[in-house]
Short mmCIF file of C-alpha atoms and ligand atoms in Angstrom, two decimals:
data_model
loop_
_atom_site.label_atom_id
_atom_site.label_comp_id
_atom_site.label_asym_id
_atom_site.label_seq_id
_atom_site.Cartn_x
_atom_site.Cartn_y
_atom_site.Cartn_z
CA MET A 216 50.87 99.12 94.36
CA SER A 217 50.71 98.59 98.16
CA LYS A 218 53.93 98.47 100.13
CA THR A 219 54.30 96.44 103.81
CA LEU A 220 57.32 96.72 106.24
CA ILE A 221 57.60 93.87 108.54
CA ARG A 222 60.15 95.19 111.06
CA GLY A 223 62.79 93.23 113.26
CA ALA A 224 60.94 89.83 112.30
CA LYS A 225 63.73 86.36 112.95
CA VAL A 226 64.06 85.34 109.32
CA LEU A 227 63.63 81.45 109.75
CA GLY A 228 64.32 81.89 113.05
CA GLY A 229 67.69 84.01 112.41
CA ALA A 230 68.71 87.26 112.92
CA ALA A 231 66.21 90.16 113.34
CA GLN A 232 65.60 91.85 109.75
CA ASP A 233 63.21 94.46 108.28
CA VAL A 234 61.61 92.70 105.34
CA LEU A 235 59.83 95.19 102.60
CA ILE A 236 57.10 93.86 100.34
CA ASP A 237 56.23 95.84 97.26
CA GLY A 238 53.52 94.96 95.45
CA GLU A 239 53.55 90.74 95.13
CA THR A 240 57.16 90.79 95.73
CA ILE A 241 60.07 91.06 98.35
CA ALA A 242 61.78 94.23 97.43
CA GLU A 243 64.56 94.30 100.24
CA VAL A 244 65.52 92.44 103.43
CA GLY A 245 68.33 93.82 105.32
CA THR A 246 68.21 95.98 108.52
CA GLY A 247 67.22 99.88 108.65
CA VAL A 248 64.97 99.49 106.28
CA GLU A 249 62.87 102.86 105.62
CA ALA A 250 59.44 102.68 106.09
CA GLY A 251 58.41 105.58 103.08
CA ASP A 252 55.00 105.41 102.43
CA ALA A 253 54.75 101.41 103.58
CA THR A 254 52.29 99.89 106.20
CA VAL A 255 54.30 99.20 108.62
CA VAL A 256 54.18 95.53 110.77
CA GLU A 257 55.95 95.67 113.93
CA ALA A 258 57.33 92.17 114.48
CA GLU A 259 59.85 91.71 117.24
CA GLY A 260 60.33 88.38 118.91
CA ARG A 261 58.18 86.90 115.56
CA ILE A 262 59.44 84.32 113.40
CA LEU A 263 58.90 84.81 109.33
CA LEU A 264 58.50 81.77 107.44
CA PRO A 265 57.69 81.45 103.63
CA GLY A 266 54.23 80.74 103.46
CA LEU A 267 53.24 77.02 104.37
CA VAL A 268 51.80 74.74 101.82
CA ASP A 269 49.65 71.84 102.53
CA LEU A 270 50.00 68.94 100.32
CA HIS A 271 46.87 67.09 101.89
CA THR A 272 43.51 68.88 102.36
CA HIS A 273 40.34 68.14 102.14
CA LEU A 274 38.13 71.00 101.06
CA ARG A 275 35.06 68.92 100.32
CA GLU A 276 33.70 71.00 97.15
CA PRO A 277 31.90 69.87 95.42
CA GLY A 278 29.51 67.59 97.20
CA ARG A 279 30.09 68.26 100.81
CA GLU A 280 29.45 71.79 101.61
CA ASP A 281 27.96 71.19 104.75
CA SER A 282 31.43 70.51 106.31
CA GLU A 283 33.83 72.55 104.22
CA THR A 284 33.98 74.27 100.96
CA VAL A 285 36.87 75.94 98.97
CA LEU A 286 36.22 79.72 100.60
CA THR A 287 35.79 78.21 104.34
CA GLY A 288 38.53 75.89 103.86
CA THR A 289 41.25 78.56 102.56
CA ARG A 290 40.14 80.79 105.06
CA ALA A 291 41.23 78.05 107.48
CA ALA A 292 44.49 77.78 105.41
CA ALA A 293 45.26 81.54 105.68
CA SER A 294 44.30 81.77 109.33
CA GLY A 295 46.95 78.88 109.66
CA GLY A 296 49.92 80.40 107.74
CA TYR A 297 49.11 78.40 104.67
CA THR A 298 49.11 79.99 101.23
CA ALA A 299 48.67 76.95 98.97
CA VAL A 300 47.08 73.82 99.86
CA PHE A 301 46.54 70.72 97.52
CA ALA A 302 42.98 69.74 97.78
CA MET A 303 42.05 65.95 97.91
CA ALA A 304 40.30 64.18 94.81
CA ASN A 305 37.52 62.37 97.20
CA THR A 306 34.54 65.13 96.50
CA PHE A 307 31.12 64.23 94.79
CA PRO A 308 31.48 64.14 92.15
CA VAL A 309 35.41 62.56 92.75
CA ALA A 310 37.93 64.60 91.14
CA ASP A 311 38.73 62.41 88.48
CA THR A 312 38.00 64.40 85.36
CA ALA A 313 39.46 67.73 83.61
CA GLY A 314 35.98 69.22 84.51
CA VAL A 315 36.16 68.70 88.33
CA VAL A 316 39.91 69.23 88.67
CA GLU A 317 38.75 73.02 86.92
CA GLN A 318 35.82 73.66 89.01
CA VAL A 319 37.79 73.06 92.34
CA TRP A 320 40.76 75.03 90.93
CA ARG A 321 38.36 78.26 89.59
CA LEU A 322 36.54 78.26 93.24
CA GLY A 323 40.23 78.30 94.73
CA ARG A 324 41.38 81.46 92.31
CA GLU A 325 37.78 83.25 92.62
CA HIS A 326 38.29 83.16 96.91
CA GLY A 327 41.94 84.53 96.94
CA TYR A 328 43.06 83.21 100.42
CA CYS A 329 45.25 80.75 99.24
CA ASP A 330 46.09 79.22 96.29
CA VAL A 331 44.29 75.72 95.46
CA GLN A 332 45.79 73.39 93.36
CA PRO A 333 43.39 70.29 93.02
CA ILE A 334 44.91 66.78 93.42
CA GLY A 335 43.37 64.49 91.01
CA ALA A 336 42.28 60.90 91.64
CA VAL A 337 44.15 58.04 90.12
CA THR A 338 41.07 55.56 89.39
CA VAL A 339 37.64 56.42 87.92
CA GLY A 340 35.50 57.04 90.98
CA LEU A 341 38.37 55.84 93.27
CA GLU A 342 37.42 52.39 92.32
CA GLY A 343 40.48 51.12 92.10
CA LYS A 344 39.71 49.53 88.78
CA LYS A 345 40.41 51.84 85.92
CA LEU A 346 42.99 54.59 85.33
CA ALA A 347 41.30 58.30 85.62
CA GLU A 348 41.96 60.03 82.70
CA LEU A 349 45.48 61.70 84.07
CA GLY A 350 46.77 63.01 81.42
CA ALA A 351 43.72 65.14 80.49
CA MET A 352 43.97 66.66 84.27
CA HIS A 353 47.31 67.18 83.84
CA ASP A 354 46.70 69.45 80.36
CA SER A 355 43.79 71.26 81.96
CA ALA A 356 43.89 74.74 83.27
CA ALA A 357 44.61 72.87 87.05
CA ALA A 358 47.49 71.43 85.48
CA VAL A 359 47.41 68.44 88.12
CA THR A 360 50.79 66.97 88.88
CA VAL A 361 49.65 64.94 92.18
CA PHE A 362 47.26 62.13 91.88
CA SER A 363 45.55 60.36 94.77
CA ASP A 364 42.72 57.89 95.68
CA ASP A 365 43.12 59.04 99.07
CA GLY A 366 40.88 57.86 101.31
CA LYS A 367 41.23 54.40 99.49
CA CYS A 368 43.99 52.76 99.02
CA VAL A 369 45.25 52.06 95.47
CA ASP A 370 45.45 48.24 96.26
CA ASP A 371 45.90 46.45 92.50
CA ALA A 372 49.49 46.80 92.08
CA VAL A 373 49.23 46.44 88.00
CA ILE A 374 46.78 49.75 88.21
CA MET A 375 49.77 51.09 90.75
CA ARG A 376 52.23 50.32 88.25
CA ARG A 377 50.53 51.76 85.50
CA ALA A 378 49.38 54.79 87.43
CA LEU A 379 53.30 55.19 88.36
CA GLU A 380 54.13 54.79 84.49
CA TYR A 381 51.68 57.32 83.43
CA VAL A 382 52.90 60.21 85.77
CA LYS A 383 56.19 59.55 84.93
CA ALA A 384 56.03 61.05 81.45
CA PHE A 385 55.30 64.62 82.85
CA GLY A 386 56.90 64.59 85.97
CA GLY A 387 53.61 63.67 88.08
CA VAL A 388 53.70 62.25 91.37
CA VAL A 389 51.22 59.25 92.72
CA ALA A 390 50.50 60.02 96.53
CA GLN A 391 49.40 56.47 98.18
CA HIS A 392 46.92 56.03 101.21
CA ALA A 393 48.83 52.89 102.13
CA GLN A 394 46.51 51.07 103.62
CA GLU A 395 46.03 47.08 102.43
CA PRO A 396 41.91 46.99 102.84
CA ARG A 397 41.35 42.96 103.27
CA LEU A 398 43.91 43.77 106.59
CA THR A 399 41.68 46.71 108.11
CA GLU A 400 38.29 45.49 107.24
CA GLY A 401 36.03 46.67 110.15
CA ALA A 402 38.85 48.24 111.72
CA GLN A 403 38.25 50.58 114.52
CA MET A 404 41.81 51.77 115.90
CA ASN A 405 45.40 51.04 115.99
CA GLU A 406 45.51 47.26 116.34
CA GLY A 407 47.47 46.62 119.86
CA VAL A 408 47.40 46.57 123.58
CA VAL A 409 44.48 48.95 123.72
CA SER A 410 42.29 47.59 121.17
CA ALA A 411 42.46 44.08 122.62
CA GLU A 412 41.57 45.99 126.05
CA LEU A 413 38.41 48.04 124.66
CA GLY A 414 37.52 44.78 122.28
CA LEU A 415 37.48 46.73 119.24
CA GLY A 416 38.79 45.84 115.65
CA GLY A 417 42.28 46.66 115.08
CA TRP A 418 44.12 47.83 112.47
CA PRO A 419 47.30 46.42 112.25
CA ALA A 420 50.62 48.36 111.60
CA VAL A 421 51.27 45.75 108.35
CA ALA A 422 48.35 47.14 106.52
CA GLU A 423 50.16 50.20 106.05
CA GLU A 424 53.72 49.02 106.08
CA SER A 425 53.16 46.01 103.62
CA ILE A 426 51.69 48.60 100.84
CA ILE A 427 54.77 50.89 101.55
CA ALA A 428 57.04 48.33 100.76
CA ARG A 429 55.33 47.32 97.89
CA ASP A 430 54.92 50.77 96.27
CA VAL A 431 59.11 51.76 96.67
CA LEU A 432 59.85 48.60 94.88
CA LEU A 433 56.96 49.28 92.11
CA ALA A 434 58.62 53.04 91.99
CA GLU A 435 62.18 51.66 91.67
CA HIS A 436 61.25 49.22 89.22
CA VAL A 437 58.94 51.94 86.88
CA GLY A 438 61.84 54.59 87.93
CA SER A 439 58.93 56.61 88.82
CA ARG A 440 58.31 59.29 91.71
CA VAL A 441 55.91 57.86 94.63
CA HIS A 442 54.50 59.77 97.76
CA ILE A 443 53.57 58.44 100.80
CA CYS A 444 50.38 59.70 102.37
CA HIS A 445 50.06 60.26 106.71
CA LEU A 446 52.89 57.67 107.34
CA SER A 447 51.80 56.60 111.14
CA THR A 448 54.04 53.79 112.28
CA ALA A 449 57.93 52.87 113.27
CA GLY A 450 57.64 50.24 110.71
CA SER A 451 56.82 52.73 107.96
CA VAL A 452 59.41 54.81 108.69
CA ALA A 453 62.15 51.88 108.74
CA ILE A 454 61.19 50.92 104.96
CA VAL A 455 60.84 54.36 103.59
CA ARG A 456 64.86 55.20 105.36
CA TRP A 457 65.66 51.67 103.55
CA ALA A 458 64.41 52.76 100.35
CA LYS A 459 65.91 56.21 100.27
CA SER A 460 69.27 54.54 101.14
CA ARG A 461 68.67 52.75 98.20
CA GLY A 462 68.08 55.82 96.10
CA ILE A 463 64.39 54.94 95.19
CA ASP A 464 62.39 58.16 94.56
CA VAL A 465 60.20 58.45 97.31
CA THR A 466 58.41 61.31 99.67
CA ALA A 467 56.54 60.66 102.48
CA GLU A 468 54.24 62.58 104.67
CA VAL A 469 53.27 62.79 108.60
CA THR A 470 50.71 64.66 110.09
CA PRO A 471 50.50 66.76 113.16
CA HIS A 472 47.67 64.67 115.24
CA HIS A 473 50.89 61.43 114.69
CA LEU A 474 53.58 63.56 116.26
CA LEU A 475 51.27 64.20 119.34
CA LEU A 476 48.66 61.86 120.01
CA THR A 477 48.39 58.13 120.65
CA ASP A 478 45.89 55.20 120.90
CA GLU A 479 45.55 55.84 124.46
CA LEU A 480 42.86 58.47 123.63
CA VAL A 481 40.87 56.21 122.06
CA ARG A 482 40.06 54.90 125.58
CA SER A 483 37.65 57.91 125.96
CA TYR A 484 35.57 56.72 123.10
CA ASN A 485 35.35 60.34 122.15
CA PRO A 486 35.02 60.07 118.46
CA VAL A 487 36.87 63.06 118.02
CA TYR A 488 40.14 61.13 118.25
CA LYS A 489 38.78 58.51 115.31
CA VAL A 490 41.03 58.74 112.18
CA ASN A 491 42.31 57.02 108.88
CA PRO A 492 45.15 56.16 109.58
CA PRO A 493 44.61 55.27 113.48
CA LEU A 494 46.52 57.07 116.22
CA ARG A 495 49.31 54.58 117.29
CA THR A 496 51.58 54.13 120.02
CA GLU A 497 54.10 56.48 121.95
CA ARG A 498 57.17 54.23 120.55
CA ASP A 499 55.64 55.18 117.01
CA VAL A 500 55.24 59.01 117.64
CA MET A 501 58.64 59.10 118.66
CA ALA A 502 59.76 57.70 115.88
CA LEU A 503 58.06 59.74 113.88
CA ARG A 504 59.40 62.98 115.10
CA GLU A 505 62.97 61.68 115.06
CA ALA A 506 62.39 60.64 111.08
CA LEU A 507 60.87 64.21 110.73
CA ALA A 508 63.81 65.68 111.87
CA ASP A 509 66.19 63.60 110.39
CA GLY A 510 64.49 64.22 106.88
CA THR A 511 63.88 60.53 106.31
CA ILE A 512 60.01 61.79 106.72
CA ASP A 513 60.30 65.01 104.17
CA ILE A 514 57.15 66.95 105.33
CA VAL A 515 54.25 67.73 107.43
CA ALA A 516 51.26 67.49 106.11
CA THR A 517 47.79 68.08 107.80
CA ASP A 518 44.79 65.61 106.24
CA HIS A 519 42.26 68.58 107.39
CA ALA A 520 39.58 66.33 107.14
CA PRO A 521 36.43 68.48 108.31
CA HIS A 522 33.01 66.65 109.30
CA PRO A 523 29.55 68.13 110.07
CA HIS A 524 28.84 67.74 113.78
CA GLU A 525 26.05 64.97 112.97
CA ASP A 526 28.98 62.65 111.93
CA LYS A 527 31.14 62.79 115.06
CA ASP A 528 28.13 62.98 117.33
CA CYS A 529 27.86 59.48 117.84
CA GLU A 530 28.79 56.36 119.03
CA TRP A 531 32.33 55.35 118.09
CA ALA A 532 31.79 52.72 115.35
CA ALA A 533 29.21 55.07 113.36
CA ALA A 534 31.64 58.34 113.71
CA ALA A 535 33.19 59.51 110.53
CA MET A 536 36.84 59.09 110.26
CA GLY A 537 39.43 62.62 110.73
CA MET A 538 39.95 65.70 112.12
CA VAL A 539 40.29 69.32 110.65
CA GLY A 540 44.51 70.54 111.11
CA LEU A 541 44.67 73.67 109.06
CA GLU A 542 44.54 76.06 112.03
CA THR A 543 46.27 73.85 114.35
CA ALA A 544 49.25 72.59 112.46
CA LEU A 545 51.68 75.17 112.93
CA SER A 546 51.12 75.16 116.92
CA VAL A 547 51.08 71.26 116.93
CA VAL A 548 54.68 71.01 114.91
CA GLN A 549 56.16 74.13 117.42
CA HIS A 550 55.24 72.01 120.39
CA THR A 551 56.20 68.79 119.16
CA MET A 552 59.60 69.30 117.32
CA VAL A 553 61.26 72.82 117.99
CA ASP A 554 60.25 73.37 121.66
CA THR A 555 61.50 69.66 121.76
CA GLY A 556 64.63 71.05 120.08
CA LEU A 557 64.28 68.55 117.18
CA LEU A 558 63.71 71.05 114.58
CA THR A 559 65.14 74.79 114.11
CA TRP A 560 62.60 76.93 112.39
CA GLU A 561 64.74 76.74 109.31
CA GLY A 562 63.94 73.44 109.37
CA VAL A 563 59.94 74.08 110.02
CA ALA A 564 60.38 76.24 107.30
CA ASP A 565 61.91 73.36 104.92
CA ARG A 566 59.36 70.61 106.13
CA MET A 567 55.85 72.32 105.69
CA SER A 568 57.10 75.00 103.29
CA HIS A 569 59.85 74.22 100.71
CA LYS A 570 59.74 70.58 100.39
CA PRO A 571 55.82 70.29 100.14
CA ALA A 572 56.11 72.89 97.52
CA ARG A 573 58.96 71.20 95.49
CA ILE A 574 56.68 67.51 95.98
CA GLY A 575 53.73 69.28 94.23
CA ARG A 576 55.23 71.72 91.95
CA ALA A 577 53.24 74.74 93.72
CA GLU A 578 54.93 77.85 91.48
CA GLY A 579 55.76 80.31 93.04
CA HIS A 580 55.91 78.54 96.64
CA GLY A 581 58.28 77.64 99.29
CA ARG A 582 60.91 80.08 97.82
CA PRO A 583 63.77 82.01 100.05
CA VAL A 584 62.51 84.91 102.19
CA SER A 585 64.73 87.26 100.11
CA ALA A 586 64.48 90.22 97.57
CA GLY A 587 62.81 89.38 94.12
CA GLU A 588 60.99 86.37 95.47
CA PRO A 589 56.89 86.06 95.46
CA ALA A 590 55.82 87.61 98.62
CA ASN A 591 54.46 84.55 100.20
CA LEU A 592 55.16 84.52 104.03
CA THR A 593 53.80 83.58 107.30
CA LEU A 594 54.36 85.52 110.43
CA LEU A 595 54.00 83.81 114.00
CA ASP A 596 54.22 84.65 117.27
CA PRO A 597 55.80 81.77 119.12
CA ALA A 598 55.97 83.07 122.86
CA TYR A 599 52.11 82.92 122.41
CA ARG A 600 50.18 80.63 124.72
CA GLY A 601 46.62 80.07 124.60
CA THR A 602 43.70 77.05 124.69
CA VAL A 603 42.33 75.66 121.39
CA ASP A 604 38.84 77.11 121.09
CA PRO A 605 37.10 75.00 117.89
CA ALA A 606 34.37 78.50 118.18
CA GLY A 607 36.75 80.62 116.53
CA PHE A 608 37.93 78.37 113.76
CA ALA A 609 37.49 79.51 110.14
CA SER A 610 36.80 76.55 108.89
CA ARG A 611 33.07 75.08 108.84
CA SER A 612 33.56 72.24 110.78
CA ARG A 613 34.94 71.74 114.40
CA ASN A 614 36.25 68.26 114.87
CA THR A 615 39.58 69.02 116.30
CA PRO A 616 41.24 66.80 118.80
CA TYR A 617 42.80 69.87 120.24
CA GLU A 618 39.70 71.55 122.31
CA GLY A 619 40.84 72.98 125.34
CA ARG A 620 44.49 71.86 124.71
CA GLU A 621 47.07 74.31 125.18
CA LEU A 622 49.27 74.82 122.60
CA PRO A 623 51.98 77.18 121.60
CA GLY A 624 52.22 80.11 119.05
CA ARG A 625 49.93 82.01 116.88
CA VAL A 626 49.91 82.76 113.35
CA THR A 627 49.47 86.85 113.29
CA HIS A 628 49.94 87.26 109.82
CA THR A 629 49.62 85.72 106.30
CA PHE A 630 50.87 87.16 102.98
CA LEU A 631 49.50 85.85 99.77
CA ARG A 632 51.61 87.51 96.96
CA GLY A 633 52.04 90.55 98.97
CA ARG A 634 48.50 90.89 99.78
CA ALA A 635 47.49 90.02 103.80
CA THR A 636 44.86 87.29 103.93
CA LEU A 637 45.46 87.57 108.01
CA MET A 638 46.37 90.74 109.65
CA ASP A 639 46.74 90.38 113.86
CA GLY A 640 44.88 87.60 113.69
CA LYS A 641 42.18 88.64 111.88
CA LEU A 642 41.09 87.42 108.35
CA ALA A 643 41.00 90.36 105.70
ZN1 LIG B 290 44.16 58.99 103.67
#
């Protein structure tokens, strides 16, 4: 069994400690730990976190291997410090059967850069009409616990109610892409001052907020658990805050891009800023940061959405929606939350590892950095400063909104059950 000694890292941003990994497990955490025959990683000044967990990744396989595969997507995940990702169901074919979720799960295990937990579709073909075989997906080898029609909203209230009732039986959760479809027909960007000036069809905040309001009430009525994907408006924050104060079992995520970017960027007509839900206003961004800091928003999830060059290299109206995010997420969170004093590194560990692992029931992930725990770890250099260069991405796609932007921090090492998937910034 191989041993690694991470020497002098600030564990969760606290005091410098040595962490000895033996095989798949953390063997010792302390000061002056003897290296013996272990490989030594000198980590002075660096931060050691539990391996990051992404509850919202689009790996695109099967069906859109021209934009991403399980292999390239999990390599991107390891580069970004992730040890587990949840793969969204909007593939071709849709992951709405035990067969498809098992295929994705197996590919993840074969490639080994991070754990891949498939998300099952809520409805057959993401069509919103008939419940998919939720129980069979849960009972499969993939043991699906998170269900989502992401990309589409489960807009039929009866279907949503039935899904919530069904997953309650085995402790699952429905992750809702909250978007009232009738209110967003033909929408191109956030509805507001900028959309009016540009003459682009707007996506009103109420389209998101009305679905969240309905779904937290449905979850309360059914006594089930609901998760809100990529919450993006100040009004959505207020609804989730109200629901939690009422004791409703709701969790919510925010993407890194909604913590930093605003709809002002759409003035450039650069399709790299086209995303669903859309970039909102400065006021929304500030409300989202505050909500992530105070725990109203539980987690950061990337909504990593790779697209091939040709799907983004076109006029605004025709461009695909979405951004890659796995390889820049931690830097954006450092920039918007840590360097602003809103969140400690311990808070980052909570929002990007502990809580997403708990919501998705990712076993062995999001654990404390202490002896006896699985060695799923991320080491980063918070002092690093560099500009984002998509040419260096491990992802097959390059549609990042941060190209050329200076962002702080860099993941140097990622360990999956003791094995380095990323070593000195290079994939193993
Ligand atoms: Zn979505």
